[in-house]
mmCIF file of C-alpha atoms in Angstrom:
data_model
loop_
_atom_site.group_PDB
_atom_site.id
_atom_site.type_symbol
_atom_site.label_atom_id
_atom_site.label_comp_id
_atom_site.label_asym_id
_atom_site.label_seq_id
_atom_site.Cartn_x
_atom_site.Cartn_y
_atom_site.Cartn_z
ATOM 1 C CA MET A 1 -22.286 -8.289 16.083
ATOM 2 C CA SER A 2 -20.427 -9.415 19.198
ATOM 3 C CA SER A 3 -18.420 -6.909 21.190
ATOM 4 C CA VAL A 4 -15.186 -8.869 20.631
ATOM 5 C CA ILE A 5 -15.544 -8.597 16.836
ATOM 6 C CA ALA A 6 -16.524 -4.934 17.081
ATOM 7 C CA SER A 7 -13.359 -4.124 19.014
ATOM 8 C CA THR A 8 -11.053 -5.923 16.545
ATOM 9 C CA ARG A 9 -9.357 -4.410 13.503
ATOM 10 C CA PHE A 10 -9.565 -6.310 10.223
ATOM 11 C CA SER A 11 -6.905 -6.013 7.536
ATOM 12 C CA VAL A 12 -5.832 -7.831 4.352
ATOM 13 C CA LEU A 13 -2.571 -9.254 3.040
ATOM 14 C CA ASP A 14 -2.663 -9.386 -0.769
ATOM 15 C CA ARG A 15 0.147 -11.546 -2.184
ATOM 16 C CA SER A 16 -0.583 -10.639 -5.829
ATOM 17 C CA ARG A 17 -1.257 -14.279 -6.739
ATOM 18 C CA THR A 18 -1.015 -14.981 -10.431
ATOM 19 C CA ARG A 19 -3.701 -16.877 -12.320
ATOM 20 C CA GLU A 20 -3.311 -19.685 -14.807
ATOM 21 C CA GLY A 21 -3.506 -18.362 -18.359
ATOM 22 C CA ARG A 22 -3.386 -14.697 -17.313
ATOM 23 C CA PRO A 23 -0.492 -12.183 -17.609
ATOM 24 C CA THR A 24 1.703 -11.904 -14.518
ATOM 25 C CA GLY A 25 1.418 -8.122 -14.392
ATOM 26 C CA GLU A 26 -2.356 -8.386 -14.144
ATOM 27 C CA ALA A 27 -1.960 -9.719 -10.593
ATOM 28 C CA LEU A 28 -0.194 -6.510 -9.529
ATOM 29 C CA ARG A 29 -2.864 -4.322 -11.099
ATOM 30 C CA ASP A 30 -5.498 -6.446 -9.355
ATOM 31 C CA THR A 31 -3.775 -5.783 -6.029
ATOM 32 C CA VAL A 32 -3.966 -2.014 -6.551
ATOM 33 C CA ARG A 33 -7.588 -2.217 -7.670
ATOM 34 C CA ARG A 34 -8.526 -4.444 -4.749
ATOM 35 C CA ALA A 35 -6.887 -2.039 -2.285
ATOM 36 C CA ARG A 36 -9.321 0.672 -3.363
ATOM 37 C CA GLU A 37 -12.222 -1.719 -2.812
ATOM 38 C CA LEU A 38 -10.913 -2.716 0.612
ATOM 39 C CA GLU A 39 -10.634 0.943 1.569
ATOM 40 C CA GLU A 40 -14.266 1.516 0.597
ATOM 41 C CA LEU A 41 -15.258 -1.497 2.691
ATOM 42 C CA GLY A 42 -13.570 -0.044 5.783
ATOM 43 C CA TYR A 43 -10.595 -2.379 6.240
ATOM 44 C CA HIS A 44 -7.818 -1.032 8.450
ATOM 45 C CA ARG A 45 -4.713 -1.989 6.426
ATOM 46 C CA VAL A 46 -3.698 -3.599 3.174
ATOM 47 C CA TRP A 47 -0.288 -5.235 3.041
ATOM 48 C CA VAL A 48 1.755 -6.703 0.188
ATOM 49 C CA SER A 49 4.382 -9.437 0.271
ATOM 50 C CA GLU A 50 7.868 -10.321 -0.950
ATOM 51 C CA HIS A 51 8.515 -13.506 -2.913
ATOM 52 C CA HIS A 52 11.309 -14.177 -5.402
ATOM 53 C CA GLY A 53 11.315 -16.583 -8.343
ATOM 54 C CA VAL A 54 7.825 -17.939 -7.572
ATOM 55 C CA PRO A 55 5.598 -18.531 -10.652
ATOM 56 C CA GLY A 56 2.448 -18.141 -8.577
ATOM 57 C CA VAL A 57 3.298 -14.801 -6.948
ATOM 58 C CA ALA A 58 3.932 -11.507 -8.766
ATOM 59 C CA GLY A 59 4.714 -9.531 -5.597
ATOM 60 C CA SER A 60 8.509 -9.438 -5.619
ATOM 61 C CA ALA A 61 9.150 -5.765 -4.759
ATOM 62 C CA PRO A 62 6.926 -4.900 -1.789
ATOM 63 C CA THR A 63 7.967 -1.284 -1.214
ATOM 64 C CA VAL A 64 7.457 -0.478 -4.900
ATOM 65 C CA LEU A 65 4.022 -2.102 -4.868
ATOM 66 C CA ALA A 66 3.152 -0.411 -1.564
ATOM 67 C CA ALA A 67 3.873 2.951 -3.187
ATOM 68 C CA ALA A 68 1.460 2.136 -6.010
ATOM 69 C CA VAL A 69 -1.215 1.022 -3.532
ATOM 70 C CA ALA A 70 -0.784 4.104 -1.366
ATOM 71 C CA SER A 71 -0.992 6.347 -4.442
ATOM 72 C CA ALA A 72 -4.292 4.750 -5.456
ATOM 73 C CA THR A 73 -5.900 5.059 -2.002
ATOM 74 C CA ARG A 74 -6.534 7.872 0.480
ATOM 75 C CA THR A 75 -7.069 6.613 4.017
ATOM 76 C CA ILE A 76 -6.293 2.901 4.395
ATOM 77 C CA ARG A 77 -2.941 2.035 5.969
ATOM 78 C CA VAL A 78 -0.471 0.429 3.547
ATOM 79 C CA GLY A 79 2.484 -1.778 4.326
ATOM 80 C CA THR A 80 4.393 -4.974 3.847
ATOM 81 C CA GLY A 81 3.741 -8.448 5.071
ATOM 82 C CA GLY A 82 6.572 -8.430 4.801
ATOM 83 C CA VAL A 83 9.905 -7.194 3.658
ATOM 84 C CA MET A 84 12.254 -10.146 4.174
ATOM 85 C CA LEU A 85 14.950 -8.315 6.091
ATOM 86 C CA PRO A 86 17.782 -10.875 5.650
ATOM 87 C CA ASN A 87 17.558 -10.250 1.888
ATOM 88 C CA HIS A 88 18.425 -6.560 2.245
ATOM 89 C CA GLN A 89 20.754 -4.097 3.908
ATOM 90 C CA PRO A 90 18.853 -2.453 6.817
ATOM 91 C CA LEU A 91 19.984 1.007 5.651
ATOM 92 C CA VAL A 92 18.300 0.495 2.261
ATOM 93 C CA VAL A 93 15.106 -0.761 3.916
ATOM 94 C CA ALA A 94 15.065 2.280 6.223
ATOM 95 C CA GLU A 95 15.539 4.607 3.258
ATOM 96 C CA GLN A 96 12.727 2.945 1.320
ATOM 97 C CA PHE A 97 10.267 3.220 4.192
ATOM 98 C CA GLY A 98 11.462 6.737 4.913
ATOM 99 C CA VAL A 99 10.520 7.673 1.359
ATOM 100 C CA LEU A 100 7.125 5.953 1.678
ATOM 101 C CA GLU A 101 6.365 7.653 4.997
ATOM 102 C CA SER A 102 7.427 11.021 3.605
ATOM 103 C CA LEU A 103 5.138 10.621 0.603
ATOM 104 C CA PHE A 104 2.189 9.158 2.534
ATOM 105 C CA PRO A 105 2.583 10.412 6.126
ATOM 106 C CA GLY A 106 0.807 8.455 8.841
ATOM 107 C CA ARG A 107 -0.290 5.611 6.561
ATOM 108 C CA ILE A 108 2.762 3.347 6.197
ATOM 109 C CA ASP A 109 3.498 0.084 8.070
ATOM 110 C CA MET A 110 6.752 -1.866 8.062
ATOM 111 C CA GLY A 111 6.076 -5.597 8.377
ATOM 112 C CA LEU A 112 9.342 -7.556 8.616
ATOM 113 C CA GLY A 113 10.031 -11.240 7.987
ATOM 114 C CA ARG A 114 13.092 -13.461 8.190
ATOM 115 C CA SER A 115 12.799 -15.695 5.106
ATOM 116 C CA VAL A 116 15.793 -15.870 2.745
ATOM 117 C CA GLY A 117 14.073 -17.615 -0.160
ATOM 118 C CA PHE A 118 12.610 -21.084 -0.545
ATOM 119 C CA THR A 119 15.185 -22.633 -2.888
ATOM 120 C CA ASP A 120 18.946 -22.785 -3.185
ATOM 121 C CA GLY A 121 18.714 -21.062 -6.573
ATOM 122 C CA VAL A 122 16.802 -18.084 -5.198
ATOM 123 C CA ARG A 123 19.159 -17.730 -2.240
ATOM 124 C CA LYS A 124 22.164 -17.868 -4.566
ATOM 125 C CA ALA A 125 20.618 -15.227 -6.830
ATOM 126 C CA LEU A 126 20.057 -12.978 -3.807
ATOM 127 C CA GLY A 127 23.577 -13.567 -2.523
ATOM 128 C CA ARG A 128 22.220 -15.044 0.695
ATOM 129 C CA ASP A 129 22.176 -18.382 2.495
ATOM 130 C CA LYS A 130 20.038 -19.908 5.229
ATOM 131 C CA GLY A 131 22.406 -18.693 7.926
ATOM 132 C CA ASP A 132 21.585 -15.050 7.167
ATOM 133 C CA ALA A 133 18.205 -15.515 8.871
ATOM 134 C CA GLU A 134 19.959 -16.262 12.163
ATOM 135 C CA ASP A 135 20.836 -12.569 12.518
ATOM 136 C CA PHE A 136 17.215 -11.420 12.199
ATOM 137 C CA ALA A 137 17.047 -9.829 15.677
ATOM 138 C CA ALA A 138 20.271 -7.901 15.093
ATOM 139 C CA GLN A 139 19.044 -6.817 11.663
ATOM 140 C CA ILE A 140 15.851 -5.438 13.206
ATOM 141 C CA GLY A 141 17.889 -3.560 15.788
ATOM 142 C CA GLU A 142 20.083 -2.053 13.085
ATOM 143 C CA LEU A 143 17.030 -1.052 11.045
ATOM 144 C CA LEU A 144 15.396 0.706 13.989
ATOM 145 C CA ASP A 145 18.687 2.480 14.759
ATOM 146 C CA TRP A 146 18.515 4.152 11.346
ATOM 147 C CA PHE A 147 15.141 5.676 12.226
ATOM 148 C CA ARG A 148 16.417 6.826 15.626
ATOM 149 C CA GLY A 149 19.643 8.241 14.243
ATOM 150 C CA THR A 150 21.717 6.030 16.523
ATOM 151 C CA SER A 151 23.697 4.001 13.989
ATOM 152 C CA PRO A 152 27.272 3.492 15.231
ATOM 153 C CA THR A 153 28.504 4.133 11.670
ATOM 154 C CA GLY A 154 27.898 7.864 11.987
ATOM 155 C CA VAL A 155 25.905 7.719 8.737
ATOM 156 C CA HIS A 156 22.384 9.167 8.684
ATOM 157 C CA ALA A 157 19.501 7.557 6.793
ATOM 158 C CA ARG A 158 17.665 10.123 4.704
ATOM 159 C CA PRO A 159 14.753 10.688 4.893
ATOM 160 C CA ALA A 160 14.091 7.950 7.464
ATOM 161 C CA GLU A 161 15.864 9.482 10.453
ATOM 162 C CA GLY A 162 13.408 11.026 12.891
ATOM 163 C CA LEU A 163 10.350 9.417 11.300
ATOM 164 C CA THR A 164 8.151 6.879 13.057
ATOM 165 C CA VAL A 165 7.045 3.994 10.852
ATOM 166 C CA PRO A 166 5.233 1.268 12.841
ATOM 167 C CA ALA A 167 7.208 -1.982 12.664
ATOM 168 C CA PHE A 168 5.719 -5.478 12.934
ATOM 169 C CA VAL A 169 7.487 -8.837 13.234
ATOM 170 C CA LEU A 170 6.139 -11.755 11.211
ATOM 171 C CA ALA A 171 6.420 -14.551 13.728
ATOM 172 C CA MET A 172 7.776 -17.779 12.275
ATOM 173 C CA GLY A 173 9.776 -20.111 14.501
ATOM 174 C CA GLU A 174 11.556 -17.893 16.980
ATOM 175 C CA GLY A 175 9.808 -14.794 15.640
ATOM 176 C CA ALA A 176 7.528 -14.545 18.681
ATOM 177 C CA ASP A 177 10.535 -14.350 20.973
ATOM 178 C CA ILE A 178 12.225 -11.738 18.779
ATOM 179 C CA ALA A 179 9.048 -9.626 18.674
ATOM 180 C CA ALA A 180 8.810 -9.802 22.469
ATOM 181 C CA ARG A 181 12.465 -8.916 23.101
ATOM 182 C CA THR A 182 12.450 -6.004 20.649
ATOM 183 C CA GLY A 183 9.115 -4.696 21.924
ATOM 184 C CA LEU A 184 7.330 -4.798 18.572
ATOM 185 C CA PRO A 185 3.821 -5.854 17.484
ATOM 186 C CA MET A 186 3.627 -9.440 16.240
ATOM 187 C CA VAL A 187 1.832 -11.017 13.284
ATOM 188 C CA ILE A 188 1.302 -14.734 13.797
ATOM 189 C CA GLY A 189 -0.411 -17.516 11.846
ATOM 190 C CA ASP A 190 -1.931 -19.603 10.948
ATOM 191 C CA LEU A 191 -5.525 -20.287 11.879
ATOM 192 C CA ARG A 192 -5.191 -23.948 10.865
ATOM 193 C CA ASN A 193 -3.006 -24.743 13.885
ATOM 194 C CA ARG A 194 -4.704 -22.971 16.770
ATOM 195 C CA GLU A 195 -2.720 -24.674 19.521
ATOM 196 C CA LYS A 196 0.646 -23.750 18.045
ATOM 197 C CA MET A 197 -0.550 -20.217 17.357
ATOM 198 C CA GLN A 198 -1.760 -19.837 20.933
ATOM 199 C CA ARG A 199 1.566 -21.044 22.317
ATOM 200 C CA GLY A 200 3.334 -18.381 20.256
ATOM 201 C CA ILE A 201 0.947 -15.678 21.478
ATOM 202 C CA ASP A 202 1.365 -16.705 25.115
ATOM 203 C CA HIS A 203 5.150 -16.755 24.745
ATOM 204 C CA TYR A 204 5.088 -13.288 23.190
ATOM 205 C CA ARG A 205 2.872 -11.766 25.864
ATOM 206 C CA ASP A 206 4.775 -13.382 28.731
ATOM 207 C CA ARG A 207 8.139 -12.070 27.525
ATOM 208 C CA PHE A 208 7.159 -8.740 25.981
ATOM 209 C CA GLN A 209 9.471 -5.845 26.839
ATOM 210 C CA PRO A 210 7.960 -2.374 26.308
ATOM 211 C CA SER A 211 9.822 -0.182 23.830
ATOM 212 C CA ALA A 212 9.558 3.187 22.139
ATOM 213 C CA TRP A 213 7.749 1.363 19.340
ATOM 214 C CA ALA A 214 5.109 -0.398 21.446
ATOM 215 C CA ARG A 215 4.303 0.032 25.132
ATOM 216 C CA GLU A 216 2.123 -3.079 25.272
ATOM 217 C CA PRO A 217 1.901 -6.367 23.358
ATOM 218 C CA TYR A 218 -0.033 -6.133 20.112
ATOM 219 C CA VAL A 219 -1.128 -9.365 18.430
ATOM 220 C CA VAL A 220 -2.249 -9.740 14.826
ATOM 221 C CA ILE A 221 -3.490 -13.218 13.900
ATOM 222 C CA SER A 222 -3.410 -14.152 10.221
ATOM 223 C CA GLY A 223 -5.000 -16.754 8.006
ATOM 224 C CA SER A 224 -7.509 -17.491 5.264
ATOM 225 C CA ILE A 225 -11.133 -16.464 5.811
ATOM 226 C CA ALA A 226 -13.693 -17.249 3.117
ATOM 227 C CA VAL A 227 -17.287 -16.012 3.310
ATOM 228 C CA ALA A 228 -19.979 -16.877 0.770
ATOM 229 C CA ALA A 229 -23.702 -17.491 0.401
ATOM 230 C CA THR A 230 -23.283 -21.211 1.166
ATOM 231 C CA PRO A 231 -20.639 -23.335 2.914
ATOM 232 C CA GLU A 232 -19.971 -25.072 -0.408
ATOM 233 C CA ASP A 233 -19.261 -21.765 -2.169
ATOM 234 C CA ALA A 234 -16.946 -20.717 0.649
ATOM 235 C CA ARG A 235 -15.032 -23.986 0.377
ATOM 236 C CA ARG A 236 -14.667 -23.482 -3.380
ATOM 237 C CA LEU A 237 -12.882 -20.217 -2.708
ATOM 238 C CA LEU A 238 -10.172 -22.186 -0.885
ATOM 239 C CA VAL A 239 -9.728 -24.847 -3.573
ATOM 240 C CA PRO A 240 -7.229 -23.062 -5.924
ATOM 241 C CA GLU A 241 -4.809 -22.159 -3.130
ATOM 242 C CA ALA A 242 -5.082 -25.625 -1.561
ATOM 243 C CA TRP A 243 -4.176 -27.229 -4.904
ATOM 244 C CA ALA A 244 -1.292 -24.799 -5.490
ATOM 245 C CA MET A 245 0.103 -25.739 -2.086
ATOM 246 C CA ALA A 246 -0.335 -29.463 -2.750
ATOM 247 C CA TYR A 247 1.360 -29.077 -6.140
ATOM 248 C CA SER A 248 4.295 -27.198 -4.623
ATOM 249 C CA ARG A 249 4.777 -29.901 -1.997
ATOM 250 C CA THR A 250 4.850 -32.653 -4.631
ATOM 251 C CA HIS A 251 6.521 -30.898 -7.593
ATOM 252 C CA GLY A 252 8.831 -28.372 -5.953
ATOM 253 C CA THR A 253 7.373 -25.202 -7.474
ATOM 254 C CA PHE A 254 4.460 -22.987 -6.448
ATOM 255 C CA PRO A 255 2.210 -22.527 -9.518
ATOM 256 C CA PRO A 256 -0.320 -19.878 -10.596
ATOM 257 C CA LEU A 257 -3.837 -20.394 -9.294
ATOM 258 C CA ALA A 258 -6.091 -22.628 -11.376
ATOM 259 C CA PRO A 259 -9.908 -22.363 -11.572
ATOM 260 C CA ALA A 260 -11.646 -24.432 -8.904
ATOM 261 C CA GLU A 261 -13.495 -26.514 -11.502
ATOM 262 C CA ARG A 262 -10.238 -27.531 -13.166
ATOM 263 C CA VAL A 263 -8.668 -28.475 -9.850
ATOM 264 C CA GLU A 264 -11.556 -30.724 -8.937
ATOM 265 C CA ALA A 265 -11.687 -32.486 -12.324
ATOM 266 C CA PRO A 266 -8.386 -34.396 -12.659
ATOM 267 C CA ALA A 267 -7.397 -37.414 -10.601
ATOM 268 C CA MET A 268 -4.785 -36.817 -7.896
ATOM 269 C CA THR A 269 -2.164 -39.137 -6.548
ATOM 270 C CA ASP A 270 -2.607 -40.243 -2.957
ATOM 271 C CA LYS A 271 0.207 -37.909 -1.912
ATOM 272 C CA GLU A 272 -1.295 -34.958 -3.770
ATOM 273 C CA ARG A 273 -4.728 -35.725 -2.326
ATOM 274 C CA GLY A 274 -3.353 -35.774 1.196
ATOM 275 C CA PHE A 275 -1.705 -32.364 0.853
ATOM 276 C CA TYR A 276 -4.780 -30.993 -0.943
ATOM 277 C CA GLU A 277 -7.243 -32.097 1.727
ATOM 278 C CA GLY A 278 -4.888 -30.804 4.401
ATOM 279 C CA GLY A 279 -4.778 -27.453 2.605
ATOM 280 C CA LEU A 280 -8.559 -27.183 2.772
ATOM 281 C CA ALA A 281 -8.795 -27.960 6.483
ATOM 282 C CA GLY A 282 -8.772 -25.614 9.444
ATOM 283 C CA HIS A 283 -9.564 -22.302 7.742
ATOM 284 C CA ILE A 284 -12.453 -20.063 8.766
ATOM 285 C CA ALA A 285 -14.972 -20.556 5.973
ATOM 286 C CA GLY A 286 -18.730 -20.573 5.582
ATOM 287 C CA THR A 287 -21.739 -18.309 5.563
ATOM 288 C CA GLU A 288 -21.705 -14.951 7.322
ATOM 289 C CA GLU A 289 -23.362 -16.469 10.391
ATOM 290 C CA GLN A 290 -20.917 -19.384 10.533
ATOM 291 C CA VAL A 291 -17.861 -17.165 10.070
ATOM 292 C CA ALA A 292 -19.066 -14.696 12.688
ATOM 293 C CA HIS A 293 -19.396 -17.522 15.199
ATOM 294 C CA GLU A 294 -15.951 -18.921 14.409
ATOM 295 C CA LEU A 295 -14.343 -15.486 14.524
ATOM 296 C CA GLU A 296 -15.854 -14.777 17.920
ATOM 297 C CA THR A 297 -14.453 -18.067 19.215
ATOM 298 C CA VAL A 298 -10.901 -17.524 17.955
ATOM 299 C CA LEU A 299 -10.809 -13.891 19.098
ATOM 300 C CA LYS A 300 -11.932 -14.828 22.601
ATOM 301 C CA GLU A 301 -9.258 -17.531 22.712
ATOM 302 C CA THR A 302 -6.389 -15.407 21.418
ATOM 303 C CA GLN A 303 -7.483 -11.931 22.582
ATOM 304 C CA ALA A 304 -5.852 -10.647 19.393
ATOM 305 C CA GLN A 305 -6.248 -6.981 18.580
ATOM 306 C CA GLU A 306 -6.291 -7.493 14.819
ATOM 307 C CA VAL A 307 -6.981 -10.078 12.113
ATOM 308 C CA LEU A 308 -4.944 -10.124 8.884
ATOM 309 C CA VAL A 309 -6.890 -11.960 6.180
ATOM 310 C CA THR A 310 -4.664 -13.799 3.691
ATOM 311 C CA THR A 311 -7.223 -15.438 1.367
ATOM 312 C CA SER A 312 -6.242 -16.047 -2.257
ATOM 313 C CA THR A 313 -8.408 -17.541 -5.003
ATOM 314 C CA TYR A 314 -8.740 -17.662 -8.791
ATOM 315 C CA ASP A 315 -12.156 -15.962 -8.993
ATOM 316 C CA ARG A 316 -11.447 -12.280 -8.293
ATOM 317 C CA GLU A 317 -15.134 -11.295 -8.101
ATOM 318 C CA ALA A 318 -15.837 -14.054 -5.587
ATOM 319 C CA LEU A 319 -12.856 -12.914 -3.521
ATOM 320 C CA VAL A 320 -14.114 -9.323 -3.351
ATOM 321 C CA ASP A 321 -17.586 -10.639 -2.483
ATOM 322 C CA SER A 322 -15.992 -12.585 0.387
ATOM 323 C CA TYR A 323 -14.313 -9.414 1.655
ATOM 324 C CA ARG A 324 -17.630 -7.567 1.316
ATOM 325 C CA ARG A 325 -19.457 -10.197 3.355
ATOM 326 C CA LEU A 326 -16.705 -10.205 5.994
ATOM 327 C CA ALA A 327 -16.950 -6.416 6.216
ATOM 328 C CA ARG A 328 -20.677 -6.775 6.911
ATOM 329 C CA ILE A 329 -19.841 -9.096 9.802
ATOM 330 C CA THR A 330 -17.239 -6.781 11.273
ATOM 331 C CA SER A 331 -19.207 -3.551 10.916
ATOM 332 C CA ALA A 332 -22.762 -4.712 11.617
#
């Protein structure tokens, strides 16, 4: 194993993707079960996500799911990738993470994003609009104030006040600049657009201001990584998610994952085919040797301290096998 891979942390974001023909709740139970497997394999963190009104994603309450994951594991760090801060009052978010940190001390991460929902209906249901994301930096500042006990309201967040829960900014759009100005670690993707990702990383490092939360820049790069016995098997792992993305772009809704063989059988429109092929391109996928080589290249380019793997697929056993093979690469 190369020294650059050996010095990098590897973690997983599990979005609790639903599967065609399977109960929605099964995806959440799979996430908890997979977290135990990831812990045994030596991964550094497992994070869960927040999506609302999406047929293909069961993870709608990340702090609740994080509690279940933390309860089922012993040592792996557990967090969110992320809590969409514009959807919530910062006080409530601080209280939730204060409870998590109190129950599972030293294991909780607070990944924060700025999305306010993908459709007008979801935003209306949440009582939010697109403009709420414009206050993301101020919302982060307010959230951190609750942990420091410096809220100008005179109210104290219990049990969050005085606790230290590592905070991460999910960098989308201006997220890299916000992470730099607030002095927080940054999670940036995706691996399919290396030039754009590198520009965001350079911007973050150039403008980073040390804070009580992070003295130096800390970069987490995220994206899909698929490892299998053959390149063809690795590509098949990516097929269900690529089709779900193509379907969402052409039909307006993000569906449950379908088996790879069913995706490849029907004819696609030219528009669907274009999105589908685009969804398969640019990921890190292949045999262990091929993935190790590609990982070494991207880590040397970005000098990232951590990789957050975001792979989703229909075949749960194949997904765990991919994580097992990746763990062999990173711990050899």
